[in-house]
Amino acid sequence: MTSTRVMSAKRTRASTGSRLSGGTLAAAAIAVCVAQVALAIPAVLNGLFQQDLGTTSSQLTWISDAFLVPVTLLELTFGVLGDLFGRKRLLIGGATCIALGELVAVLTPGASSSTDTRVLVLWSGQILAGIGAAAIFPTTLAMVAAGTHTVAERSRALTIWAAALASGGFISPVLGGLVTKAHFGSDEYASWRWAFIAVLGLALVSAIVSALLSQDSSAPEGRSLDWPGQATVAIAMFALLYAVIQGPTSGWGSGEVVAGFVIGGVALALFVLVEHRSDAPLLRMDLFHNRAFAIASLVTVVGMFAYLGAAYTTSIRLAAIQGFSPLRTSIAFVFLNGMCLPLMPVTKRLLERYNPKWALGAGSLLTAIGTFWLATISASDRSLLSITAPLIVIGVGFAFGVASVTAVAVNTVPNQLAGMASGATSMLRDFGFTLGPAVIGAIALSRAASDMQARIASSQTLQKALAAFNGAAAHVPPAQRPEVAGAIGAVNSGPLGANAVPAMVPGPDGKLVPFNPLKNVAFHALDNAYSIGYVVCGCAALLAAILAVLFIGGDSHETLITVESLED
């Protein structure tokens, strides 16, 4: 791969290839925004999921991960499918699949069904929607890269694409917060279904816009379905993610978790071997011989882990620990994701004139500063104002980071490999996104559970109160026993369940009486544990900043855009 660079934004077109039409850019931006809305919508609904479905901590984590896992597994596959068979149909099909998944989620049974059944249906809907999003993320990026042939065009289109992606991240919580204010049937906590109905409608709009406005593109030369590559990478990603997500529940030394790590490692090694030997690989290993692409790939995983880990921690803090409403929780995500739009002119100019490592490094550093700052603020402080500034700092960091890391990935490979590069960078980005909640959730919930057990073991008063609470169902009227039994189960399910049950409830005379003896214990244990989660995210973001600035290479004004990346 040549290292020839395009140094100036004033350089004329590198080829006479097909140009990206306004309709295609609009369709791609809408599609990636809707896919991100679908991905992010569960984060603001965690409190309602827990109250309506009675989920365990593991089940709650898997509601989001049921979407993210198929996204990560299938993005490379959809990258090659778009190259071979055309990207427009994937844009339409992906949006339609999201709509079907949201419909399945809406049809989750009511309280008459068991928690396991209800959660299984919701997971199924999330899996379907995740498959649709897996088609959209690499396809939209490949369309943008394949249709832009000058530095200015590429910088503008990538900035718009990144802003659309980020916009989905703040539209989803605001949308979820607004629509869940309306009741859904007789259950006061079932209003989360309105959020999925809203996403269903947006997905159908996206499919229609794509059908009417987008132009098809493909790049079949040197591409094949590469079934061995698809199978090995899918097994590797699923096994590794399963092990990380399931570790806190089953135990890190359990057979299934250890087997997951072993199978994932072996499958990943086989994937590399298969791709080296393939004439038309799913992912060309020689792309990683380019230092900028290789380091950007690593920074993508680490940086996105840090960002979504911080976003997940913020969601749990506001919704599940502090008990904020979805609408109030959504305010935080406006700050986290909403900075891309006002910063679009700045981001575009940075990508046109400077080495993207500086924007990427600065963005990662800002994310680190913001997350370390959040770690110092206790959940006992229930004011949103106290966390506004650090959330804005993280939001600015994400705005610079997501655009610049995407630019490095697609600007340093030949244009005919845009689909491959888009699939790879999308997979790595969403692998980091999936690892963030999984790893931070694992660390925080394990730490919180350990702190709670230590507190209970050290206090005979707490032990007696808990024993009395666990036997409370036998001492209430028969009509109230199911509700009390459910509360007892929640308190004993783990820190999040214990925090969700109130410490005081109205007695027969209407006055408040003690109920859940672990409420305050769980609250403070979760507060401390998720503060550690913020610190872990901050360390990851700091590592991403160091990697970007020190190892991507190139002069300060070297944009890293190769001539080949602009030519058809």
Coordinates of C-alpha atoms in Angstrom, one line a residue:
M1 CA 0.0 0.0 0.0
T2 CA 1.5 3.3 -1.1
S3 CA 2.1 6.0 1.5
T4 CA 1.5 8.8 -0.9
R5 CA -0.5 11.6 0.9
V6 CA -2.9 14.2 -0.1
M7 CA -1.6 17.3 1.7
S8 CA -4.0 20.0 0.9
A9 CA -7.7 20.4 1.0
K10 CA -7.4 22.4 -2.2
R11 CA -6.3 19.4 -4.2
T12 CA -8.6 18.7 -7.1
R13 CA -10.5 15.5 -7.6
A14 CA -8.4 12.4 -7.6
S15 CA -10.6 10.5 -10.1
T16 CA -13.8 10.9 -12.1
G17 CA -15.6 8.2 -10.1
S18 CA -19.2 8.4 -9.0
R19 CA -19.8 11.2 -6.6
L20 CA -21.8 11.0 -3.4
S21 CA -25.2 12.5 -4.0
G22 CA -27.1 14.7 -1.5
G23 CA -29.8 12.1 -1.4
T24 CA -27.4 9.3 -0.6
L25 CA -25.7 11.3 2.1
A26 CA -29.1 12.2 3.6
A27 CA -30.3 8.6 3.5
A28 CA -27.0 7.4 5.1
A29 CA -27.1 10.0 7.8
I30 CA -30.7 9.2 8.7
A31 CA -30.1 5.5 8.7
V32 CA -27.0 5.6 10.9
C33 CA -28.8 8.0 13.3
V34 CA -31.8 5.7 13.6
A35 CA -29.5 2.7 14.1
Q36 CA -27.8 4.6 16.9
V37 CA -31.1 5.6 18.4
A38 CA -32.1 1.9 18.5
L39 CA -28.7 1.0 20.1
A40 CA -28.9 3.6 22.8
I41 CA -32.6 3.6 23.7
P42 CA -32.4 0.9 26.4
A43 CA -29.9 2.9 28.4
V44 CA -32.4 5.4 29.5
L45 CA -35.0 2.7 30.2
N46 CA -33.0 0.6 32.7
G47 CA -35.1 1.8 35.7
L48 CA -38.4 0.9 33.9
F49 CA -37.1 -2.4 32.7
Q50 CA -36.2 -3.3 36.3
Q51 CA -39.5 -2.2 37.8
D52 CA -41.7 -3.7 35.1
L53 CA -39.9 -7.0 34.4
G54 CA -38.2 -7.6 37.7
T55 CA -34.9 -8.3 36.0
T56 CA -31.7 -9.5 37.7
S57 CA -28.6 -7.5 37.2
S58 CA -27.4 -10.0 34.6
Q59 CA -30.7 -9.9 32.7
L60 CA -30.7 -6.1 32.7
T61 CA -27.1 -6.0 31.2
W62 CA -28.1 -8.5 28.5
I63 CA -31.0 -6.3 27.3
S64 CA -28.5 -3.8 25.9
D65 CA -26.0 -6.5 25.0
A66 CA -28.6 -8.5 23.0
F67 CA -28.5 -5.7 20.5
L68 CA -24.7 -5.0 20.7
V69 CA -23.5 -8.6 20.3
P70 CA -25.1 -9.2 16.8
V71 CA -23.9 -5.8 15.7
T72 CA -20.3 -6.6 16.6
L73 CA -20.5 -10.2 15.1
L74 CA -22.0 -9.2 11.8
E75 CA -20.6 -5.9 10.7
L76 CA -17.7 -7.5 8.7
T77 CA -20.2 -9.8 7.1
F78 CA -22.5 -7.0 6.0
G79 CA -19.4 -5.0 4.8
V80 CA -18.7 -7.7 2.2
L81 CA -22.4 -8.3 1.4
G82 CA -22.7 -4.6 0.5
D83 CA -19.6 -4.8 -1.7
L84 CA -20.8 -7.8 -3.5
F85 CA -24.5 -7.2 -3.9
G86 CA -25.0 -3.5 -3.5
R87 CA -25.3 -1.2 -0.5
K88 CA -28.7 0.3 -1.1
R89 CA -30.6 -2.9 -0.4
L90 CA -28.7 -3.3 2.9
L91 CA -29.7 0.2 3.9
I92 CA -33.4 -0.6 3.3
G93 CA -33.2 -4.1 4.7
G94 CA -31.3 -3.0 7.8
A95 CA -33.9 -0.4 8.6
T96 CA -36.7 -2.9 8.0
C97 CA -35.0 -5.4 10.3
I98 CA -34.7 -2.8 13.1
A99 CA -38.5 -2.1 12.7
L100 CA -39.3 -5.8 13.1
G101 CA -37.1 -6.1 16.1
E102 CA -38.7 -3.1 17.8
L103 CA -42.2 -4.7 17.1
V104 CA -41.1 -7.9 18.8
A105 CA -39.9 -5.9 21.8
V106 CA -43.2 -4.1 22.0
L107 CA -45.0 -7.4 22.0
T108 CA -43.2 -8.5 25.2
P109 CA -45.9 -10.3 27.4
G110 CA -47.3 -8.6 30.4
A111 CA -47.0 -9.3 34.1
S112 CA -49.1 -12.6 33.9
S113 CA -46.0 -14.2 32.2
S114 CA -42.8 -15.1 34.1
T115 CA -39.9 -12.7 34.2
D116 CA -37.7 -15.2 32.2
T117 CA -40.3 -15.4 29.4
R118 CA -40.8 -11.7 29.2
V119 CA -37.0 -11.0 29.1
L120 CA -36.5 -13.7 26.5
V121 CA -39.0 -12.0 24.1
L122 CA -37.4 -8.6 24.7
W123 CA -33.9 -10.1 24.0
S124 CA -35.3 -11.6 20.8
G125 CA -36.5 -8.2 19.6
Q126 CA -33.1 -6.6 20.5
I127 CA -31.3 -9.3 18.6
L128 CA -33.3 -8.7 15.5
A129 CA -32.9 -5.0 15.7
G130 CA -29.1 -5.5 16.3
I131 CA -28.9 -7.5 13.1
G132 CA -30.5 -4.6 11.2
A133 CA -28.1 -2.1 12.8
A134 CA -25.2 -4.3 11.9
A135 CA -26.2 -3.9 8.2
I136 CA -26.5 -0.1 8.5
F137 CA -23.3 0.9 10.3
P138 CA -20.7 -0.3 7.8
T139 CA -22.9 0.2 4.8
T140 CA -23.5 3.9 5.5
L141 CA -19.8 4.6 6.1
A142 CA -18.8 2.7 3.0
M143 CA -21.3 4.7 0.9
V144 CA -19.7 7.9 2.3
A145 CA -16.2 6.8 1.7
A146 CA -16.8 5.4 -1.8
G147 CA -18.5 8.5 -3.1
T148 CA -16.1 11.2 -1.9
H149 CA -12.9 11.9 -4.0
T150 CA -11.4 15.1 -2.5
V151 CA -10.1 15.9 0.9
A152 CA -12.8 18.6 1.4
E153 CA -15.6 16.2 0.2
R154 CA -14.4 13.4 2.4
S155 CA -13.9 15.6 5.5
R156 CA -17.4 17.1 5.1
A157 CA -19.1 13.8 4.5
L158 CA -17.4 12.0 7.4
T159 CA -18.2 14.9 9.7
I160 CA -21.8 14.7 8.8
W161 CA -21.8 10.9 9.2
A162 CA -20.2 11.1 12.6
A163 CA -22.6 13.9 13.7
A164 CA -25.5 11.8 12.6
L165 CA -24.2 8.8 14.6
A166 CA -23.7 10.9 17.7
S167 CA -27.1 12.6 17.3
G168 CA -28.7 9.2 17.6
G169 CA -27.1 9.0 21.0
F170 CA -28.9 12.0 22.4
I171 CA -32.1 11.8 20.4
S172 CA -32.8 8.3 21.9
P173 CA -32.9 9.3 25.6
V174 CA -34.8 12.5 24.9
L175 CA -37.3 10.5 22.8
G176 CA -37.5 7.8 25.4
G177 CA -37.9 10.3 28.2
L178 CA -40.8 12.1 26.4
V179 CA -42.8 9.1 25.1
T180 CA -42.5 7.1 28.4
K181 CA -44.4 9.8 30.2
A182 CA -47.6 8.3 28.6
H183 CA -49.1 5.1 30.2
F184 CA -49.1 1.9 28.2
G185 CA -52.1 0.0 29.3
S186 CA -52.8 -0.5 33.0
D187 CA -49.2 -1.1 34.1
E188 CA -47.5 2.1 35.2
Y189 CA -44.1 0.8 34.4
A190 CA -44.9 -0.6 30.9
S191 CA -44.5 2.8 29.3
W192 CA -41.0 1.7 28.0
R193 CA -42.8 0.1 25.1
W194 CA -43.7 3.5 23.7
A195 CA -39.9 4.1 23.1
F196 CA -39.7 1.0 21.0
I197 CA -42.8 2.0 19.0
A198 CA -41.1 5.4 18.3
V199 CA -38.0 3.7 17.0
L200 CA -40.1 1.4 14.9
G201 CA -41.6 4.4 13.2
L202 CA -38.2 6.1 12.7
A203 CA -36.9 2.9 11.1
L204 CA -39.7 2.7 8.6
V205 CA -39.1 6.3 7.7
S206 CA -35.4 5.5 7.2
A207 CA -36.3 2.6 4.9
I208 CA -38.6 4.7 2.8
V209 CA -36.0 7.6 2.5
S210 CA -33.3 5.1 1.5
A211 CA -35.5 3.5 -1.1
L212 CA -36.4 6.9 -2.7
L213 CA -33.2 8.9 -2.4
S214 CA -30.1 6.7 -2.1
Q215 CA -27.9 5.6 -5.0
D216 CA -26.6 2.1 -5.1
S217 CA -22.9 1.3 -4.9
S218 CA -20.7 -1.8 -4.7
A219 CA -17.1 -2.9 -5.0
P220 CA -17.1 -6.7 -5.8
E221 CA -13.5 -6.9 -7.1
G222 CA -11.4 -9.1 -4.8
R223 CA -14.3 -9.8 -2.4
S224 CA -16.1 -13.1 -1.6
L225 CA -18.4 -14.4 1.2
D226 CA -15.4 -16.1 2.8
W227 CA -17.4 -18.5 4.9
P228 CA -14.5 -19.7 7.0
G229 CA -13.6 -16.2 7.9
Q230 CA -17.1 -15.3 8.8
A231 CA -17.5 -18.4 10.9
T232 CA -14.3 -18.0 12.8
V233 CA -14.7 -14.2 13.5
A234 CA -18.3 -14.7 14.6
I235 CA -17.4 -17.5 17.0
A236 CA -14.4 -15.5 18.4
M237 CA -16.4 -12.3 19.0
F238 CA -19.4 -14.1 20.5
A239 CA -17.3 -16.3 22.8
L240 CA -15.2 -13.4 24.1
L241 CA -18.2 -11.1 24.7
Y242 CA -20.2 -13.9 26.4
A243 CA -17.3 -14.6 28.7
V244 CA -16.9 -10.9 29.7
I245 CA -20.7 -10.3 30.1
Q246 CA -21.4 -13.6 32.0
G247 CA -18.3 -13.4 34.2
P248 CA -19.9 -11.4 37.1
T249 CA -22.9 -13.8 37.2
S250 CA -21.3 -17.2 36.7
G251 CA -17.9 -16.3 38.3
W252 CA -14.7 -15.6 36.4
G253 CA -13.4 -19.0 37.2
S254 CA -16.5 -20.9 36.1
G255 CA -16.2 -23.5 33.4
E256 CA -18.4 -21.6 30.9
V257 CA -16.6 -18.3 31.3
V258 CA -13.1 -19.9 31.0
A259 CA -14.3 -21.9 28.0
G260 CA -15.6 -18.7 26.5
F261 CA -12.2 -17.0 26.7
V262 CA -10.4 -20.1 25.4
I263 CA -12.8 -20.7 22.5
G264 CA -12.6 -17.0 21.7
G265 CA -8.9 -16.9 21.6
V266 CA -8.6 -20.1 19.5
A267 CA -11.2 -18.9 17.1
L268 CA -9.5 -15.5 16.7
A269 CA -6.2 -17.2 16.0
L270 CA -7.9 -19.4 13.4
F271 CA -9.5 -16.3 11.8
V272 CA -6.1 -14.7 11.3
L273 CA -4.8 -17.9 9.8
V274 CA -7.8 -18.3 7.5
E275 CA -7.6 -14.7 6.3
H276 CA -3.8 -15.0 5.6
R277 CA -4.5 -18.0 3.3
S278 CA -7.7 -16.7 1.6
D279 CA -7.5 -15.3 -1.9
A280 CA -10.5 -13.0 -1.2
P281 CA -10.5 -12.5 2.6
L282 CA -13.2 -11.0 4.7
L283 CA -10.5 -8.7 6.2
R284 CA -7.1 -8.3 4.6
M285 CA -4.4 -8.7 7.3
D286 CA -2.0 -6.5 5.3
L287 CA -4.2 -3.5 6.2
F288 CA -2.7 -3.7 9.6
H289 CA 0.8 -3.2 8.1
N290 CA -0.2 0.4 7.8
R291 CA 0.7 1.8 11.2
A292 CA -1.9 4.5 11.2
F293 CA -4.7 2.0 10.4
A294 CA -3.4 -0.5 13.0
I295 CA -3.1 2.0 15.8
A296 CA -6.4 3.7 15.0
S297 CA -8.0 0.2 15.2
L298 CA -6.6 -0.3 18.7
V299 CA -7.6 3.2 19.7
T300 CA -11.1 2.6 18.4
V301 CA -11.6 -0.3 20.8
V302 CA -10.0 1.3 23.8
G303 CA -11.5 4.8 23.2
M304 CA -15.1 3.5 22.5
F305 CA -14.8 1.2 25.6
A306 CA -14.0 4.3 27.7
Y307 CA -16.8 6.4 26.2
L308 CA -19.6 3.9 26.3
G309 CA -18.4 2.7 29.7
A310 CA -18.8 6.2 31.0
A311 CA -22.2 6.6 29.3
Y312 CA -23.4 3.3 30.7
T313 CA -22.2 4.2 34.2
T314 CA -24.0 7.5 33.9
S315 CA -27.2 5.7 32.9
I316 CA -27.0 3.3 35.8
R317 CA -26.2 6.1 38.2
L318 CA -29.1 8.3 37.2
A319 CA -31.8 5.8 36.4
A320 CA -31.1 2.7 38.5
I321 CA -29.2 4.2 41.5
Q322 CA -30.7 7.6 41.9
G323 CA -34.1 6.7 40.5
F324 CA -34.4 9.5 38.0
S325 CA -37.2 9.5 35.4
P326 CA -36.2 8.6 31.8
L327 CA -36.8 12.3 30.8
R328 CA -34.6 13.6 33.5
T329 CA -31.9 11.0 32.7
S330 CA -32.0 12.0 29.0
I331 CA -30.6 15.4 29.9
A332 CA -27.3 13.8 30.6
F333 CA -27.2 12.2 27.2
V334 CA -27.8 15.4 25.5
F335 CA -24.5 16.7 26.9
L336 CA -22.7 13.4 26.2
N337 CA -23.8 13.1 22.6
G338 CA -25.1 16.5 21.5
M339 CA -21.8 18.3 21.1
C340 CA -21.1 16.8 17.6
L341 CA -23.6 19.0 15.9
P342 CA -22.4 22.4 17.1
L343 CA -18.7 21.3 16.7
M344 CA -19.2 20.1 13.1
P345 CA -17.5 23.2 11.5
V346 CA -14.5 22.8 13.9
T347 CA -14.2 19.0 13.3
K348 CA -14.4 19.4 9.5
R349 CA -11.7 22.1 9.5
L350 CA -9.4 19.9 11.8
L351 CA -9.8 16.9 9.5
E352 CA -9.0 19.0 6.4
R353 CA -6.0 20.8 7.7
Y354 CA -4.3 18.7 10.4
N355 CA -3.2 15.2 11.2
P356 CA -6.2 13.5 12.8
K357 CA -4.1 12.1 15.6
W358 CA -4.3 15.5 17.3
A359 CA -8.1 15.6 17.3
L360 CA -8.2 11.9 18.3
G361 CA -5.7 12.4 21.1
A362 CA -7.3 15.6 22.4
G363 CA -10.8 14.0 22.3
S364 CA -9.5 11.0 24.2
L365 CA -7.8 13.2 26.8
L366 CA -11.0 15.2 27.3
T367 CA -12.9 12.0 27.8
A368 CA -10.4 11.0 30.4
I369 CA -10.7 14.3 32.2
G370 CA -14.5 14.2 32.2
T371 CA -14.7 10.6 33.6
F372 CA -12.1 11.2 36.3
W373 CA -14.1 14.3 37.3
L374 CA -17.4 12.3 37.5
A375 CA -15.7 9.8 39.7
T376 CA -15.3 12.5 42.4
I377 CA -19.0 13.3 42.5
S378 CA -21.1 11.2 44.9
A379 CA -24.5 9.9 43.8
S380 CA -25.8 11.4 47.1
D381 CA -25.6 14.7 45.2
R382 CA -28.8 14.5 43.2
S383 CA -28.4 17.7 41.3
L384 CA -27.9 17.4 37.5
L385 CA -26.0 20.7 37.6
S386 CA -23.1 19.1 39.5
I387 CA -22.4 16.6 36.6
T388 CA -23.2 18.9 33.7
A389 CA -19.7 20.3 33.2
P390 CA -17.9 16.9 33.2
L391 CA -20.5 15.4 30.8
I392 CA -20.0 18.3 28.4
V393 CA -16.2 17.7 28.5
I394 CA -16.8 14.0 27.6
G395 CA -19.2 15.1 24.9
V396 CA -16.6 17.4 23.3
G397 CA -14.1 14.6 23.5
F398 CA -16.4 12.1 21.8
A399 CA -17.2 14.6 19.0
F400 CA -13.5 14.9 18.1
G401 CA -12.8 11.3 18.7
V402 CA -15.4 9.5 16.7
A403 CA -14.9 11.6 13.6
S404 CA -11.1 11.5 13.6
V405 CA -10.8 7.7 14.3
T406 CA -13.3 7.0 11.5
A407 CA -11.3 9.3 9.2
V408 CA -8.0 7.5 9.8
A409 CA -9.7 4.1 9.2
V410 CA -11.2 5.0 5.8
N411 CA -8.6 7.5 4.6
T412 CA -5.6 5.2 4.8
V413 CA -6.9 2.3 2.6
P414 CA -7.7 2.1 -1.1
N415 CA -11.2 3.3 -2.1
Q416 CA -12.2 -0.1 -3.4
L417 CA -11.6 -1.5 0.1
A418 CA -14.0 1.1 1.6
G419 CA -16.5 -1.6 2.5
M420 CA -13.9 -3.8 4.2
A421 CA -12.4 -0.8 6.1
S422 CA -15.9 0.4 7.1
G423 CA -16.9 -3.1 8.3
A424 CA -13.6 -3.4 10.3
T425 CA -13.8 0.0 12.0
S426 CA -17.5 -0.5 12.7
M427 CA -16.9 -3.9 14.2
L428 CA -14.0 -2.6 16.4
R429 CA -16.0 0.5 17.4
D430 CA -19.0 -1.6 18.5
F431 CA -16.8 -4.2 20.1
G432 CA -15.5 -1.4 22.3
F433 CA -19.1 -0.2 22.8
T434 CA -20.1 -3.7 23.9
L435 CA -17.1 -4.2 26.2
G436 CA -17.8 -0.9 27.9
P437 CA -21.0 -1.8 29.7
A438 CA -20.0 -5.4 30.1
V439 CA -16.7 -4.8 31.8
I440 CA -17.7 -1.8 33.8
G441 CA -20.9 -3.6 34.9
A442 CA -18.9 -6.6 35.9
I443 CA -16.4 -4.6 37.9
A444 CA -19.0 -2.4 39.6
L445 CA -21.6 -5.0 40.4
S446 CA -18.9 -7.4 41.7
R447 CA -17.5 -4.7 43.9
A448 CA -20.9 -3.5 45.1
A449 CA -22.0 -7.1 46.0
S450 CA -18.7 -7.7 47.9
D451 CA -19.1 -4.4 49.8
M452 CA -22.7 -5.3 50.7
Q453 CA -21.8 -8.8 51.9
A454 CA -19.0 -7.3 54.0
R455 CA -21.3 -4.7 55.6
I456 CA -24.0 -7.4 56.4
A457 CA -21.4 -9.7 57.8
S458 CA -20.0 -7.0 60.1
S459 CA -23.4 -5.9 61.5
Q460 CA -25.6 -8.2 63.7
T461 CA -28.3 -5.5 63.6
L462 CA -28.4 -5.6 59.8
Q463 CA -28.4 -9.4 59.8
K464 CA -31.4 -9.5 62.1
A465 CA -33.3 -6.8 60.1
L466 CA -32.6 -8.8 56.9
A467 CA -33.8 -12.0 58.4
A468 CA -37.0 -10.3 59.6
F469 CA -37.5 -8.8 56.1
N470 CA -37.0 -12.1 54.4
G471 CA -39.8 -13.6 56.5
A472 CA -42.2 -10.7 56.0
A473 CA -44.3 -12.4 53.4
A474 CA -45.7 -14.7 56.0
H475 CA -47.0 -11.8 58.1
V476 CA -49.0 -9.8 55.6
P477 CA -52.5 -10.3 54.2
P478 CA -52.7 -12.9 51.4
A479 CA -53.5 -10.2 48.8
Q480 CA -50.2 -8.5 49.5
R481 CA -48.0 -11.6 49.6
P482 CA -47.0 -11.7 45.9
E483 CA -45.9 -8.1 46.0
V484 CA -43.9 -8.6 49.2
A485 CA -42.4 -11.8 47.9
G486 CA -41.3 -10.0 44.7
A487 CA -39.7 -7.3 46.8
I488 CA -37.8 -9.9 48.9
G489 CA -36.6 -11.6 45.7
A490 CA -35.4 -8.3 44.3
V491 CA -33.5 -7.3 47.5
N492 CA -31.7 -10.7 47.5
S493 CA -31.0 -10.6 43.8
G494 CA -28.1 -8.2 44.1
P495 CA -27.1 -4.6 44.6
L496 CA -29.4 -3.1 41.9
G497 CA -32.4 -5.1 43.1
A498 CA -31.8 -4.1 46.7
N499 CA -31.5 -0.5 45.7
A500 CA -34.8 -0.6 43.8
V501 CA -36.9 -1.6 46.8
P502 CA -37.8 1.4 49.1
A503 CA -36.5 1.6 52.6
M504 CA -39.9 2.8 53.9
V505 CA -43.4 1.9 52.8
P506 CA -46.9 3.1 53.9
G507 CA -48.2 1.1 56.8
P508 CA -51.9 0.2 57.5
D509 CA -52.5 3.6 59.0
G510 CA -50.8 5.4 56.0
K511 CA -47.7 6.3 58.0
L512 CA -44.3 5.2 56.6
V513 CA -42.8 2.1 58.3
P514 CA -39.3 0.5 57.7
F515 CA -39.3 -2.1 54.9
N516 CA -36.0 -2.8 53.0
P517 CA -33.1 -2.8 55.5
L518 CA -30.5 -3.0 52.6
K519 CA -31.7 0.1 50.7
N520 CA -29.1 2.5 52.0
V521 CA -26.4 -0.2 52.1
A522 CA -27.0 -1.0 48.4
F523 CA -27.1 2.7 47.4
H524 CA -23.7 3.5 48.9
A525 CA -22.1 0.3 47.7
L526 CA -23.3 1.1 44.1
D527 CA -22.2 4.7 44.4
N528 CA -18.7 3.6 45.4
A529 CA -18.5 0.8 42.9
Y530 CA -19.6 2.8 39.9
S531 CA -17.2 5.6 40.8
I532 CA -14.5 3.0 40.3
G533 CA -16.1 2.3 37.0
Y534 CA -15.6 5.9 36.0
V535 CA -11.9 5.7 37.0
V536 CA -11.4 2.6 34.8
C537 CA -13.0 4.4 31.9
G538 CA -10.8 7.4 32.5
C539 CA -7.6 5.2 32.5
A540 CA -8.7 3.6 29.2
A541 CA -9.4 7.1 27.6
L542 CA -5.9 8.3 28.8
L543 CA -4.3 5.2 27.2
A544 CA -6.2 5.9 23.9
A545 CA -4.9 9.5 23.9
I546 CA -1.3 8.3 24.4
L547 CA -1.5 5.7 21.7
A548 CA -3.0 8.2 19.2
V549 CA -0.5 11.0 19.7
L550 CA 2.6 8.9 20.1
F551 CA 2.1 6.1 17.6
I552 CA -0.1 7.1 14.7
G553 CA 2.7 9.1 13.1
G554 CA 2.8 11.8 10.5
D555 CA 3.5 15.5 10.6
S556 CA 1.2 18.0 12.2
H557 CA -0.4 19.1 8.9
E558 CA -0.4 15.7 7.3
T559 CA -4.0 14.6 6.9
L560 CA -3.1 11.0 6.3
I561 CA -5.4 10.7 3.3
T562 CA -3.9 8.5 0.7
V563 CA -4.5 9.2 -3.0
E564 CA -5.8 5.6 -3.4
S565 CA -8.5 6.2 -0.8
L566 CA -9.9 8.9 -3.1
E567 CA -9.8 7.0 -6.3
D568 CA -12.3 4.5 -7.6

